[in-house]
PDB file of C-alpha atoms in Angstrom:
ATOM      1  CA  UNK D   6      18.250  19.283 -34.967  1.00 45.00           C
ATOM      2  CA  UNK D   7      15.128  17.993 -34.047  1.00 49.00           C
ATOM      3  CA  UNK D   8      12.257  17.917 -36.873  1.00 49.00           C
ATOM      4  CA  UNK D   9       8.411  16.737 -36.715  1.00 49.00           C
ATOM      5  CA  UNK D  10       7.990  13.348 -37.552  1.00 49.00           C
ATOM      6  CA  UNK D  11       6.829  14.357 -41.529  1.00 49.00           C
ATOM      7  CA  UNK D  12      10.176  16.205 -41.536  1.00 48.00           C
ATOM      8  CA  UNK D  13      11.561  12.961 -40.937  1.00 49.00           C
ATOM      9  CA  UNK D  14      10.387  11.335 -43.690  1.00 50.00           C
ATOM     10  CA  UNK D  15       7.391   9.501 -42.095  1.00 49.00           C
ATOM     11  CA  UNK D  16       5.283   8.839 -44.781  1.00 51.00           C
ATOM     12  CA  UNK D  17       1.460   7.777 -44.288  1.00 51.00           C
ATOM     13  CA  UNK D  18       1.416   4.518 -41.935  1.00 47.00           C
ATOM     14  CA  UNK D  19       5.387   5.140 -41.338  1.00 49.00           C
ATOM     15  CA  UNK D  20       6.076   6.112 -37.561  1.00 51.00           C
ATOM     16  CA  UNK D  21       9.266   8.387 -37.139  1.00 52.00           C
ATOM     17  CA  UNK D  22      11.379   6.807 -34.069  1.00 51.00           C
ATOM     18  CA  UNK D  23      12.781  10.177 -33.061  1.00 54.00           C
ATOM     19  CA  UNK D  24      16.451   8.763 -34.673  1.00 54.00           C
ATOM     20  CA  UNK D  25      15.432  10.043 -38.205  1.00 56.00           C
ATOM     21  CA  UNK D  26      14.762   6.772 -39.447  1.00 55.00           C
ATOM     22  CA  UNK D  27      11.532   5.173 -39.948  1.00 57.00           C
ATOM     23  CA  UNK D  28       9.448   1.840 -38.426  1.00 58.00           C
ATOM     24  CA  UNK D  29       7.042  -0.221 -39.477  1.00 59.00           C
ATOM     25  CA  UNK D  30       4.324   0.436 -36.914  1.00 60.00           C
ATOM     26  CA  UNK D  31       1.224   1.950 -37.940  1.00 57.00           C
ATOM     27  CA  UNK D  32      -0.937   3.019 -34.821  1.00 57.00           C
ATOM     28  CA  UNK D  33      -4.414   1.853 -34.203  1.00 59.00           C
ATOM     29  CA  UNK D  34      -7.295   4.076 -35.908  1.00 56.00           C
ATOM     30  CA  UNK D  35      -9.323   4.967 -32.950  1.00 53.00           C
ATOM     31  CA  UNK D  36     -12.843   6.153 -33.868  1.00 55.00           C
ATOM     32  CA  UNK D  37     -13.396   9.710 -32.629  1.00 56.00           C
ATOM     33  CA  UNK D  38     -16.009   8.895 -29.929  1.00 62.00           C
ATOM     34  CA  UNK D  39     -13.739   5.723 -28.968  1.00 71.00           C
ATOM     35  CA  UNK D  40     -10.953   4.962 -26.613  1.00 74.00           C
ATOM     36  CA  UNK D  41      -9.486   2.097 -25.688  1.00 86.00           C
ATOM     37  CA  UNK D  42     -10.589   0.509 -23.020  1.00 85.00           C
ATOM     38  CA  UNK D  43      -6.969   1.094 -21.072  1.00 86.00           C
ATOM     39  CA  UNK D  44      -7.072   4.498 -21.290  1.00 87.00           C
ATOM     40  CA  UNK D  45     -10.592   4.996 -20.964  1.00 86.00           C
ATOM     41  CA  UNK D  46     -10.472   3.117 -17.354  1.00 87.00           C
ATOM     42  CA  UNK D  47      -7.144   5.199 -16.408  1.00 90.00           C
ATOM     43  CA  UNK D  48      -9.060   8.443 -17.371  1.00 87.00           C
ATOM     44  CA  UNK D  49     -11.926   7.400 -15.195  1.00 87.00           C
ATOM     45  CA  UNK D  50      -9.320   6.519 -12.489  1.00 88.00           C
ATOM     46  CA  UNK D  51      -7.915   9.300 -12.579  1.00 88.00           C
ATOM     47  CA  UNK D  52     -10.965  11.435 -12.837  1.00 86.00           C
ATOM     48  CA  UNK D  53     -12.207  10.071  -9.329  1.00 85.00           C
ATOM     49  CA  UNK D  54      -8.911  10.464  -7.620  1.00 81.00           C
ATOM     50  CA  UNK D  55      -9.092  14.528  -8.303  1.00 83.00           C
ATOM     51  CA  UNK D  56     -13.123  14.801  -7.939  1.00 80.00           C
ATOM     52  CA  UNK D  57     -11.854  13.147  -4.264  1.00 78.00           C
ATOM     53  CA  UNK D  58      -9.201  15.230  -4.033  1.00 72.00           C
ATOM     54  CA  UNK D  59     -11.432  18.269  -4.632  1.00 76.00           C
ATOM     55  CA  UNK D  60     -14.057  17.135  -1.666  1.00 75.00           C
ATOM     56  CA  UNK D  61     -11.201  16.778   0.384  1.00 73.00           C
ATOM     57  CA  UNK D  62      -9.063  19.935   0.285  1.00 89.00           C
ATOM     58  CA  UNK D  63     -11.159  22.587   1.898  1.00 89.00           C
ATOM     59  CA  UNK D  64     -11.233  20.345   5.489  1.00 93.00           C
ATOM     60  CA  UNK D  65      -7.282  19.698   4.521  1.00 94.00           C
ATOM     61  CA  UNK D  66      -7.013  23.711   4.074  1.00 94.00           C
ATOM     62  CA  UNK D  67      -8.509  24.091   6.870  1.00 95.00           C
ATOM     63  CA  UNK D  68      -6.573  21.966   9.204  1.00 96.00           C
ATOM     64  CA  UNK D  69      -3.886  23.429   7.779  1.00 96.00           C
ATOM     65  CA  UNK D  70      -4.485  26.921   8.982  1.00 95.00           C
ATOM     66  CA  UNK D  71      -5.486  25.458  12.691  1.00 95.00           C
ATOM     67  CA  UNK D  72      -2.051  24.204  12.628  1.00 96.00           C
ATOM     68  CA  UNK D  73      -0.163  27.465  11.300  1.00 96.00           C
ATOM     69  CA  UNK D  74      -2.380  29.536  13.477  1.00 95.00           C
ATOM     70  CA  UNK D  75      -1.905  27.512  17.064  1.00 93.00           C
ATOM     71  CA  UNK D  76       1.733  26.430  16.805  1.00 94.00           C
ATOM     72  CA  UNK D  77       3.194  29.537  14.069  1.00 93.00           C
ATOM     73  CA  UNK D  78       4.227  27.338  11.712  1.00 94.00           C
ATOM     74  CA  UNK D  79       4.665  28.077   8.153  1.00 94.00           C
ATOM     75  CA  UNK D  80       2.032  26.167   5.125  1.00 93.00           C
ATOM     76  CA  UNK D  81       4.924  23.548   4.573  1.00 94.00           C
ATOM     77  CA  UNK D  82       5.779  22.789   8.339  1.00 94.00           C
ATOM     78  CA  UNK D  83       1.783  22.478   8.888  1.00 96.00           C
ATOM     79  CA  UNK D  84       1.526  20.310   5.449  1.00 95.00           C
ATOM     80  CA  UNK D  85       4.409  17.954   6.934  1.00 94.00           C
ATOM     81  CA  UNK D  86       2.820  17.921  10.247  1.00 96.00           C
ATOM     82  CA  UNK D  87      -0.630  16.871   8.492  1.00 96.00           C
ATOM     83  CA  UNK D  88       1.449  14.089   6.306  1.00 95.00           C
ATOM     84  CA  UNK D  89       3.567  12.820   9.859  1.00 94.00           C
ATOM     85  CA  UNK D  90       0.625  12.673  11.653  1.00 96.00           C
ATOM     86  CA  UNK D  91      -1.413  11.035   9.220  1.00 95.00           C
ATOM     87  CA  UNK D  92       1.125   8.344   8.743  1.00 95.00           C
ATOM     88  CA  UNK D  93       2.002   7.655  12.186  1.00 93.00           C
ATOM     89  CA  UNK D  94      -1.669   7.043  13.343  1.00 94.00           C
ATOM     90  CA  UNK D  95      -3.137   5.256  10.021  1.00 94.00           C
ATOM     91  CA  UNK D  96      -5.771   7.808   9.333  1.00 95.00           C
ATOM     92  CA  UNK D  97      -6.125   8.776   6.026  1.00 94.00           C
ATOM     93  CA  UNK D  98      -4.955  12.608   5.781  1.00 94.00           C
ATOM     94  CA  UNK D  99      -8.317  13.850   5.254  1.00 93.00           C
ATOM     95  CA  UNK D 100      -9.913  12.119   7.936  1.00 95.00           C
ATOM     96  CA  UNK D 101      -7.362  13.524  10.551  1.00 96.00           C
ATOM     97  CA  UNK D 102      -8.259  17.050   9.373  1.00 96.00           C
ATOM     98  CA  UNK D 103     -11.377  16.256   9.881  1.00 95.00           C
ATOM     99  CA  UNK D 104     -10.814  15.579  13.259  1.00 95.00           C
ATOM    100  CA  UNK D 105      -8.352  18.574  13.939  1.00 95.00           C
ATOM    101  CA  UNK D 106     -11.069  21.158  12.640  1.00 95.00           C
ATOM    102  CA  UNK D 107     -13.846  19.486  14.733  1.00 94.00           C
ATOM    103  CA  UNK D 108     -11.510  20.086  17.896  1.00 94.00           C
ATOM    104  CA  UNK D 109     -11.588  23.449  17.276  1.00 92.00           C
ATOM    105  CA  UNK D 110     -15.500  23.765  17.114  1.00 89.00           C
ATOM    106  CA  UNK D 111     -15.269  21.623  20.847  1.00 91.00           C
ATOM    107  CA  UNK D 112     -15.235  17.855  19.623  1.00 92.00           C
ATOM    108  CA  UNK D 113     -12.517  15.979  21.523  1.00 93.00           C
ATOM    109  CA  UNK D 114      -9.365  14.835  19.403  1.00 92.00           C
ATOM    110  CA  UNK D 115      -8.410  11.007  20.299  1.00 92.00           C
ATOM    111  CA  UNK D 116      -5.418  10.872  22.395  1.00 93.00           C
ATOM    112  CA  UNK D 117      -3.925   8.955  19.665  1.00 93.00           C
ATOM    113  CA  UNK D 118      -4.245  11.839  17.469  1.00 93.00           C
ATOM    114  CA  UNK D 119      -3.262  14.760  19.872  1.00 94.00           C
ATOM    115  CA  UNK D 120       0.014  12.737  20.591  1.00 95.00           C
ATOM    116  CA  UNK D 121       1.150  11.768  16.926  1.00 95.00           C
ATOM    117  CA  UNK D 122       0.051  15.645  16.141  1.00 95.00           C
ATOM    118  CA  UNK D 123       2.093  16.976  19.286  1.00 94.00           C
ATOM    119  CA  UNK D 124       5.377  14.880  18.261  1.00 94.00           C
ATOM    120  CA  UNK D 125       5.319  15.883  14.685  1.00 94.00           C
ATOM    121  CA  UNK D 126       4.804  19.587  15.682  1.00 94.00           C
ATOM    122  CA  UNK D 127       7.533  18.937  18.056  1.00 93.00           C
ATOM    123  CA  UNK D 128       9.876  17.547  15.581  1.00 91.00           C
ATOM    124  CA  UNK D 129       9.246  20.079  13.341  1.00 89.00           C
ATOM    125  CA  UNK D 130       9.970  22.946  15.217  1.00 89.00           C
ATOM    126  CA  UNK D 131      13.100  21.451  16.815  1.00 85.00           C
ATOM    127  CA  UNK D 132      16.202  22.978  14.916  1.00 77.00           C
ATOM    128  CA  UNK D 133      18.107  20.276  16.286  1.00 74.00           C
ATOM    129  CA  UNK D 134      16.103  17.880  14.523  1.00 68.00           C
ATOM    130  CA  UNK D 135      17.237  15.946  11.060  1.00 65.00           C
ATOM    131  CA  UNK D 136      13.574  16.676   9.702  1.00 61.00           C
ATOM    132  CA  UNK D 137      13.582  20.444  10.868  1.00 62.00           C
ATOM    133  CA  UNK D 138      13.517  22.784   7.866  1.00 60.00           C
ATOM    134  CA  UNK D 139      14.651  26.624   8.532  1.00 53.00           C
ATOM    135  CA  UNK D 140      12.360  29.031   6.120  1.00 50.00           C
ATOM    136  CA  UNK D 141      12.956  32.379   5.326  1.00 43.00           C
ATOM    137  CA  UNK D 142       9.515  33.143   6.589  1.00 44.00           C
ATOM    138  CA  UNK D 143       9.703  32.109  10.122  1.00 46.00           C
ATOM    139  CA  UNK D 144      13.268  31.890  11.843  1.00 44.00           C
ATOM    140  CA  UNK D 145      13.526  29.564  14.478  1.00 44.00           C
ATOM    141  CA  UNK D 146      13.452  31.610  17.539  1.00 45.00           C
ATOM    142  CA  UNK D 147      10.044  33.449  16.594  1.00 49.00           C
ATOM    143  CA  UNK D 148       8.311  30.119  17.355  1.00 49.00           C
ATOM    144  CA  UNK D 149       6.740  29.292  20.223  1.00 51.00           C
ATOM    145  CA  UNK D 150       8.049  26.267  22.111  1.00 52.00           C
ATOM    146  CA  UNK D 151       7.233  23.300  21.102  1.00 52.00           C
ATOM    147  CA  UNK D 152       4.421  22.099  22.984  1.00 57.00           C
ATOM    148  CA  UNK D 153       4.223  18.705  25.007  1.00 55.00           C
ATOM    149  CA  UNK D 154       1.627  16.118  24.286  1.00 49.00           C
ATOM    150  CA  UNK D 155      -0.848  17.013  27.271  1.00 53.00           C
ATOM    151  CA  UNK D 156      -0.962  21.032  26.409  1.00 49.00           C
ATOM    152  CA  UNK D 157      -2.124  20.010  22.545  1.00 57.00           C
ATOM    153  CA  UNK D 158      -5.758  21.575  23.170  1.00 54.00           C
ATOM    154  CA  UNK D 159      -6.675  22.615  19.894  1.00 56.00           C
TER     155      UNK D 159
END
């Protein structure tokens, strides 16, 4: 049923088309230390985005336990908190944990910030709410109340 392309009678320069017939196309030599210039700008892309993303996780990670330790919610509802939050206010994600873990060590959080963080945390532990997701981890009525927008002292 399904065969590698010399099985399928792709001869040198003869691409198999994955129908068992074969096309005319012969790809590109590419020297060894070469790359195109496409891919070699998507691999540096793509190489920034996760040496970013790997500067910017611990303070995430962090935020993220401030969250599940002050309000008992679960890594996902703290995660979706973080995103809601984020969105609402225009801060990029990191930056907001950046904010919520220096609130803990006594820096004031905006009032922007504590009220967008407040209403998410409120939405998400609201069973009535369309966002609300119930986890086998933590039922409903083991959470605390949701809090209101002037008690959010991290």
């Amino acid at each position: 049923l399904f065969a590698y392309a010399d099985d399928a009678g792709a001869g040198p320069g003869m691409a198999a088309n994955g129908q068992g017939t074969r096309t005319g196309i012969t790809p590109n030599p590419v020297e060894e230390d070469e790359l195109p210039a496409e891919v070699e700008e998507k691999l540096r892309t793509e190489i920034g985005q996760l040496k970013r993303a790997m500067q910017t996780r611990p303070v995430i990670d962090l935020a993220r336990g401030v969250l599940m330790a002050s309000f008992s919610l679960n890594s996902e509802d703290a995660w979706s908190v973080l995103v809601e939050a984020s969105q609402c206010t225009n801060i990029k994600l990191h930056h907001l944990a950046q904010e919520l873990v220096g609130a803990v060590n006594g820096a004031p959080l905006p009032d922007r910030v504590r009220q967008q963080v407040s209403a998410a945390v409120t939405e998400t532990l609201n069973p009535l709410s369309p966002n609300h997701r119930r986890h086998d981890r933590t039922s409903p009525t083991s959470r605390p109340a949701p809090p209101d927008s002037d008690s959010l002292a991290l």
